[in-house]
Coordinates of C-alpha atoms in Angstrom, one line a residue:
M58 CA 0.0 0.0 0.0
T59 CA 1.3 3.5 -0.9
V60 CA 1.7 5.7 2.1
I61 CA -0.1 9.0 1.7
P62 CA 2.1 11.9 3.0
H63 CA 0.4 13.8 5.8
F64 CA 0.9 17.5 6.6
T65 CA 0.0 19.3 9.9
G66 CA 0.7 22.6 11.4
D67 CA 1.0 26.2 10.3
A68 CA 3.0 27.4 7.3
K69 CA 5.2 30.4 7.8
P70 CA 3.7 33.8 7.1
Y71 CA 4.0 34.9 3.5
G72 CA 7.3 36.7 3.1
G73 CA 7.1 37.8 -0.5
G74 CA 8.1 36.2 -3.8
D75 CA 6.5 33.1 -5.1
P76 CA 3.7 32.2 -2.7
Y77 CA 4.0 28.5 -3.8
A78 CA 7.7 28.3 -2.9
D79 CA 6.9 26.7 0.5
Y80 CA 3.7 24.9 -0.5
R81 CA 3.6 21.3 0.7
T82 CA 2.4 18.7 -1.7
A83 CA 3.0 15.2 -2.9
D84 CA 2.3 12.8 -5.8
F85 CA -0.9 11.1 -4.8
P86 CA -1.5 7.6 -6.3
F87 CA -5.1 8.3 -7.1
A88 CA -4.6 11.6 -8.8
Q89 CA -4.6 10.0 -12.3
L90 CA -8.3 9.2 -11.9
V91 CA -11.1 11.5 -12.9
D92 CA -12.0 14.4 -10.6
L93 CA -15.7 13.6 -9.8
A94 CA -16.0 17.2 -8.5
D95 CA -15.0 18.8 -11.8
R96 CA -17.4 21.6 -12.7
R97 CA -17.2 20.5 -16.4
L98 CA -19.0 17.4 -15.3
G99 CA -21.7 19.4 -13.6
A100 CA -20.3 19.5 -10.0
G101 CA -21.3 22.3 -7.7
V102 CA -21.1 23.4 -4.1
V103 CA -24.9 23.6 -3.3
A104 CA -24.8 25.0 0.2
A105 CA -22.6 26.0 3.1
N106 CA -23.4 27.1 6.6
D107 CA -21.0 30.0 6.5
E108 CA -18.9 31.8 3.8
F109 CA -18.3 35.1 5.4
F110 CA -14.8 35.8 4.1
A111 CA -14.7 33.8 0.8
E112 CA -17.4 32.0 -1.3
R113 CA -18.0 28.3 -1.2
E114 CA -17.9 28.1 -5.1
N115 CA -14.2 28.7 -5.1
L116 CA -13.7 25.1 -3.8
L117 CA -14.2 23.7 -7.3
K118 CA -12.3 26.1 -9.5
P119 CA -10.2 24.0 -11.9
E120 CA -7.1 26.2 -11.6
P121 CA -4.7 26.4 -8.6
A122 CA -5.6 29.0 -6.0
E123 CA -4.2 32.4 -6.5
F124 CA -2.8 34.7 -3.8
D125 CA -2.7 38.5 -3.9
P126 CA -1.2 40.0 -0.7
E127 CA -2.8 43.4 -1.4
H128 CA -6.3 42.2 -2.1
F129 CA -8.6 43.3 0.8
G130 CA -12.3 44.0 1.0
H131 CA -14.7 45.4 3.5
K132 CA -14.7 42.1 5.4
G133 CA -11.0 41.6 5.4
K134 CA -8.4 39.7 3.4
I135 CA -10.0 38.2 0.2
M136 CA -8.9 34.6 -0.3
D137 CA -9.3 32.4 -3.3
G138 CA -11.1 29.6 -1.5
W139 CA -13.9 28.9 1.0
E140 CA -13.4 30.7 4.3
T141 CA -15.7 31.0 7.3
R142 CA -15.6 33.5 10.2
R143 CA -13.9 32.6 13.4
R144 CA -16.1 30.6 15.8
R145 CA -16.6 31.8 19.4
G146 CA -17.9 30.1 22.5
V147 CA -21.2 30.9 24.2
S148 CA -20.0 33.3 26.9
A149 CA -17.1 35.2 28.4
A150 CA -16.7 32.3 30.8
E151 CA -16.6 29.8 27.8
P152 CA -15.0 31.8 25.0
H153 CA -13.8 28.8 22.9
P154 CA -15.9 26.8 20.5
T155 CA -16.8 23.3 21.6
D156 CA -15.2 20.1 20.2
A157 CA -18.4 19.5 18.2
D158 CA -18.5 23.0 16.5
H159 CA -17.7 22.9 12.9
D160 CA -18.5 24.4 9.5
W161 CA -19.8 22.5 6.5
A162 CA -20.3 22.6 2.7
L163 CA -22.4 20.3 0.5
V164 CA -20.9 19.3 -2.8
R165 CA -22.8 17.7 -5.6
L166 CA -20.5 15.5 -7.6
G167 CA -20.5 16.1 -11.4
A168 CA -20.9 12.4 -12.0
P169 CA -21.9 9.8 -9.4
G170 CA -19.1 7.5 -8.6
V171 CA -16.8 5.5 -6.4
V172 CA -14.4 7.8 -4.5
R173 CA -10.8 6.5 -4.3
G174 CA -9.1 9.6 -3.0
L175 CA -9.6 13.2 -1.9
V176 CA -7.3 16.3 -1.7
V177 CA -8.3 19.0 0.7
D178 CA -6.1 21.9 -0.5
T179 CA -5.3 24.7 2.0
A180 CA -3.1 26.7 -0.4
H181 CA -2.4 30.2 1.0
F182 CA -4.3 29.5 4.2
R183 CA -1.2 29.6 6.4
G184 CA -2.6 30.4 9.8
N185 CA -6.4 30.4 9.1
Y186 CA -6.9 26.8 7.9
P187 CA -9.1 24.3 9.8
Q188 CA -7.5 22.4 12.6
S189 CA -9.0 19.2 11.2
V190 CA -11.4 18.1 8.4
S191 CA -13.8 15.2 7.8
V192 CA -15.7 14.2 4.7
E193 CA -18.9 12.2 4.4
G194 CA -20.8 10.9 1.3
T195 CA -24.4 10.0 0.4
S196 CA -26.3 8.8 -2.6
L197 CA -29.6 10.3 -3.5
P198 CA -31.5 10.1 -6.8
G199 CA -32.5 13.0 -8.8
S200 CA -31.5 16.6 -7.9
P201 CA -32.1 16.9 -4.2
S202 CA -32.2 20.4 -2.6
P203 CA -29.9 21.3 0.4
E204 CA -32.9 20.8 2.7
E205 CA -33.4 17.3 1.4
L206 CA -29.7 16.5 1.7
L207 CA -29.8 17.7 5.3
A208 CA -33.0 15.9 6.3
P209 CA -32.8 13.6 9.3
G210 CA -33.4 10.4 7.4
V211 CA -30.4 10.8 5.0
E212 CA -27.7 8.3 5.6
W213 CA -24.1 9.7 5.4
T214 CA -21.1 7.4 5.2
S215 CA -17.7 8.5 6.6
L216 CA -15.1 8.8 3.8
V217 CA -12.5 10.7 5.8
P218 CA -12.7 10.6 9.6
R219 CA -11.9 13.7 11.5
T220 CA -8.2 14.2 10.8
A221 CA -5.7 17.0 11.5
V222 CA -4.5 18.9 8.4
G223 CA -1.7 21.4 7.6
G224 CA -1.8 24.9 6.4
H225 CA -0.7 25.8 2.8
A226 CA -0.7 22.2 1.9
A227 CA -2.3 19.6 -0.4
N228 CA -3.8 17.3 2.3
G229 CA -4.5 13.9 0.6
F230 CA -6.6 11.0 1.8
A231 CA -7.1 7.5 0.3
V232 CA -10.7 6.3 0.5
E233 CA -11.8 2.7 0.7
S234 CA -15.5 2.8 1.0
G235 CA -16.3 1.0 -2.3
R236 CA -19.8 2.6 -2.7
R237 CA -21.4 4.9 -5.2
F238 CA -22.0 8.5 -4.0
T239 CA -23.7 11.5 -5.5
H240 CA -23.0 14.2 -2.8
L241 CA -20.3 14.9 -0.2
R242 CA -20.4 16.9 3.0
V243 CA -17.1 18.6 3.7
N244 CA -16.6 19.6 7.4
Q245 CA -13.9 21.8 8.8
H246 CA -13.3 21.8 12.5
P247 CA -13.9 24.3 14.0
D248 CA -13.6 26.9 11.3
G249 CA -11.2 28.3 8.8
G250 CA -10.5 28.1 5.1
I251 CA -10.0 25.5 2.3
A252 CA -8.8 26.6 -1.1
R253 CA -9.7 23.7 -3.3
L254 CA -11.4 20.3 -3.1
R255 CA -10.5 17.4 -5.5
V256 CA -12.5 14.2 -5.5
Y257 CA -10.8 11.4 -7.5
G258 CA -12.6 8.2 -8.4
E259 CA -14.4 6.2 -11.0
V260 CA -17.7 7.2 -12.6
A261 CA -20.6 4.8 -11.9
P262 CA -23.4 5.9 -14.3
D263 CA -27.1 5.1 -13.9
P264 CA -27.9 2.2 -16.2
A265 CA -31.5 3.3 -16.6
W266 CA -30.3 6.7 -17.9
L267 CA -28.0 5.1 -20.5
A268 CA -30.7 2.7 -21.6
A269 CA -33.1 5.6 -22.1
L270 CA -30.5 7.4 -24.2
G271 CA -30.0 4.4 -26.5
T272 CA -27.1 5.8 -28.6
F273 CA -24.6 7.8 -26.5
D274 CA -20.8 8.5 -26.2
L275 CA -19.5 5.2 -24.9
V276 CA -16.1 6.6 -23.8
A277 CA -17.2 9.9 -22.2
L278 CA -16.3 10.5 -18.6
E279 CA -19.9 11.2 -17.5
N280 CA -21.1 7.9 -19.0
G281 CA -18.4 5.8 -17.3
G282 CA -15.6 5.8 -19.8
E283 CA -12.1 5.8 -18.4
V284 CA -8.5 6.3 -19.5
E285 CA -6.6 3.2 -18.4
D286 CA -3.1 4.1 -19.7
A287 CA -1.3 6.5 -22.0
S288 CA 2.2 6.7 -23.4
D289 CA 2.8 10.3 -22.4
R290 CA 1.1 12.9 -20.1
F291 CA 3.9 15.5 -20.4
Y292 CA 1.8 18.6 -21.2
S293 CA -1.7 17.6 -20.2
P294 CA -3.6 14.6 -19.0
A295 CA -5.1 12.0 -21.4
T296 CA -8.3 12.2 -19.4
N297 CA -9.0 15.5 -21.1
T298 CA -9.8 13.7 -24.3
I299 CA -13.1 12.3 -22.9
A300 CA -14.1 15.4 -20.9
P301 CA -17.4 17.1 -21.6
G302 CA -17.8 19.7 -24.4
R303 CA -15.2 20.9 -26.9
S304 CA -11.8 21.9 -25.9
R305 CA -11.6 25.7 -25.0
K306 CA -7.8 26.1 -25.2
M307 CA -4.7 24.1 -26.1
D308 CA -4.1 22.6 -22.7
D309 CA -7.7 21.4 -22.4
G310 CA -6.8 18.5 -24.7
W311 CA -4.0 15.9 -24.7
E312 CA -0.5 16.9 -25.9
T313 CA 2.6 14.8 -25.8
R314 CA 6.3 15.9 -25.7
R315 CA 8.2 15.9 -29.0
R316 CA 9.4 12.5 -30.0
R317 CA 13.0 12.1 -31.1
D318 CA 12.7 8.3 -31.9
K319 CA 10.7 6.3 -34.4
G320 CA 7.9 5.4 -32.0
N321 CA 4.4 6.8 -31.6
D322 CA 2.1 7.9 -28.8
W323 CA -1.2 6.3 -27.7
I324 CA -4.1 6.1 -25.2
R325 CA -6.0 3.1 -24.0
Y326 CA -9.6 3.5 -22.9
R327 CA -12.2 1.3 -21.2
L328 CA -15.7 1.9 -22.4
A329 CA -18.7 2.2 -20.1
E330 CA -19.3 -1.5 -20.8
Q331 CA -19.4 -3.9 -23.7
S332 CA -20.9 -1.9 -26.6
E333 CA -21.4 -1.7 -30.3
I334 CA -19.6 1.3 -31.8
R335 CA -21.2 2.9 -34.9
A336 CA -19.5 6.3 -35.3
L337 CA -16.6 8.3 -33.9
E338 CA -15.1 11.8 -33.8
I339 CA -11.5 12.8 -33.4
D340 CA -11.2 16.5 -32.5
T341 CA -7.9 18.5 -32.7
A342 CA -9.4 21.8 -31.5
Y343 CA -6.8 24.5 -30.6
L344 CA -4.0 22.1 -31.6
K345 CA -2.6 24.0 -34.6
G346 CA 1.1 23.4 -34.9
N347 CA 1.1 20.4 -32.6
A348 CA -1.8 18.3 -33.7
A349 CA -1.2 14.6 -34.3
G350 CA -0.3 13.9 -38.0
W351 CA -2.2 10.6 -38.3
A352 CA -4.4 8.4 -36.1
E353 CA -5.6 4.9 -36.0
I354 CA -8.0 3.2 -33.6
S355 CA -8.4 -0.4 -32.6
V356 CA -10.9 -2.2 -30.4
T357 CA -10.7 -5.3 -28.2
D358 CA -13.6 -7.2 -26.7
G359 CA -12.4 -8.3 -23.3
E360 CA -9.0 -9.0 -21.9
G361 CA -6.7 -11.0 -24.0
T362 CA -8.6 -10.7 -27.2
E363 CA -7.1 -9.7 -30.5
P364 CA -7.5 -6.1 -31.5
V365 CA -9.9 -5.3 -34.4
E366 CA -9.3 -2.2 -36.6
L367 CA -11.9 0.5 -36.0
L368 CA -10.3 3.2 -38.0
P369 CA -7.3 2.7 -40.3
R370 CA -4.4 5.1 -40.1
T371 CA -5.9 8.4 -41.2
R372 CA -4.6 11.9 -41.8
L373 CA -5.6 14.5 -39.3
Q374 CA -6.0 18.2 -39.8
P375 CA -5.0 20.8 -37.2
D376 CA -7.9 22.5 -35.2
T377 CA -10.5 20.3 -36.8
N378 CA -13.3 17.9 -35.7
H379 CA -13.1 14.7 -37.8
R380 CA -16.2 12.5 -38.1
F381 CA -16.4 8.9 -39.3
V382 CA -19.4 6.7 -39.7
L383 CA -18.5 3.0 -39.5
P384 CA -19.7 0.7 -42.3
E385 CA -21.1 -1.7 -39.7
P386 CA -21.1 -1.7 -35.8
V387 CA -18.0 -3.0 -34.0
R388 CA -18.3 -4.7 -30.6
G389 CA -15.9 -4.2 -27.8
T390 CA -15.0 -3.2 -24.3
H391 CA -11.7 -1.4 -24.8
V392 CA -10.4 1.0 -27.4
R393 CA -6.9 2.3 -28.2
I394 CA -6.0 5.3 -30.3
D395 CA -2.5 5.5 -31.7
I396 CA -1.3 8.9 -33.0
F397 CA 1.7 9.3 -35.3
P398 CA 4.3 10.3 -34.6
D399 CA 3.4 12.6 -31.6
G400 CA 1.4 15.7 -30.8
G401 CA -2.1 15.5 -29.6
I402 CA -5.8 15.4 -29.9
S403 CA -8.4 17.4 -27.9
R404 CA -11.3 14.9 -27.8
L405 CA -12.3 11.4 -28.8
R406 CA -16.0 10.5 -29.1
L407 CA -17.3 6.9 -29.7
F408 CA -21.0 6.7 -30.4
G409 CA -23.0 3.5 -30.0
S410 CA -25.1 1.6 -27.5
L411 CA -24.6 -1.1 -24.9
T412 CA -25.0 -4.8 -25.8
E413 CA -27.4 -6.9 -23.8
E414 CA -24.4 -8.4 -22.0
G415 CA -22.9 -5.0 -21.3
A416 CA -26.1 -3.6 -20.0
A417 CA -26.6 -6.5 -17.6
R418 CA -23.1 -6.2 -16.2
L419 CA -23.5 -2.5 -15.7
S420 CA -26.8 -3.0 -13.9
A421 CA -25.3 -5.6 -11.6
R422 CA -22.4 -3.3 -10.7
H423 CA -24.8 -0.4 -10.1
E424 CA -26.7 -2.5 -7.6
A425 CA -23.6 -3.8 -5.9
L426 CA -22.4 -0.2 -5.4
G427 CA -25.6 0.7 -3.7
G428 CA -27.1 2.7 -6.6

């Protein structure tokens, strides 16, 4: 088992220069998984009991937290995160908050899934971070309101027990619950600020929704597709290629370093389940002088099976969405795209529908995860 680095205590006061120079972080083993709290998937912070100094929505910003030492407002220092006011006791005789006092925020995951790891990032919160944090998860159908999430009958499962954290640090936690969740409750004890929240895991889609769609993008993150491996993640993660929507800028896709050998780069994907693929798109949006020159795609149907050609090696154009209709459906569970010789693509879309066998396995997994 990989040991997760643990940070505690204050960081030194900001002394000028690069504010990230003394930031404490680590390579977390789960960070290659999809961020279930990505706003591009539809995630949001639906409620918080207090956001006096800084808004709860900042928790899910995709970019790292920024710090401006001169940025003050009428309520005090403006921080790029979620920050609550200082808690107080009930009287002069009892000026301190009780052990049970805490602040909370409710987070709707962008895609329901199995949480494998979390990062509670306290970047730039050096002396005003929470003493400890805890995280709980629940699974509710539909689009519940904050009142429905906080109702007495809702069952919350502990994902991270109350644990001391450090200031100006990426506080990572491995999660072993093995259940499907739709919402999280992030608690900070007793008060303070958190810059960002990242929730890494595996999407567990609703089989009834996919069945109603019929034909859908079989490799999309929100439908349960996954990047299993890639030859190169130097400039940007391969997971970007199956993110929602079109790429908005160059680093919103997948770009590899420049090759100086005779090899090529590739990504291997797992589909939502066994499917029949009927059409596909390869998009090179915003990749103009660094798009892949050619691409070919193969599909396998289960582990150990021989790959079948889905798309022969085909010339790609820069900053272009390429569409291909297959002459007949191709069945499979995994897909690999090879690009030649290097460069990148922004999105890959594989359109089709689940087979009866794939739909049955997906329904069984959904039930086993408590969906």
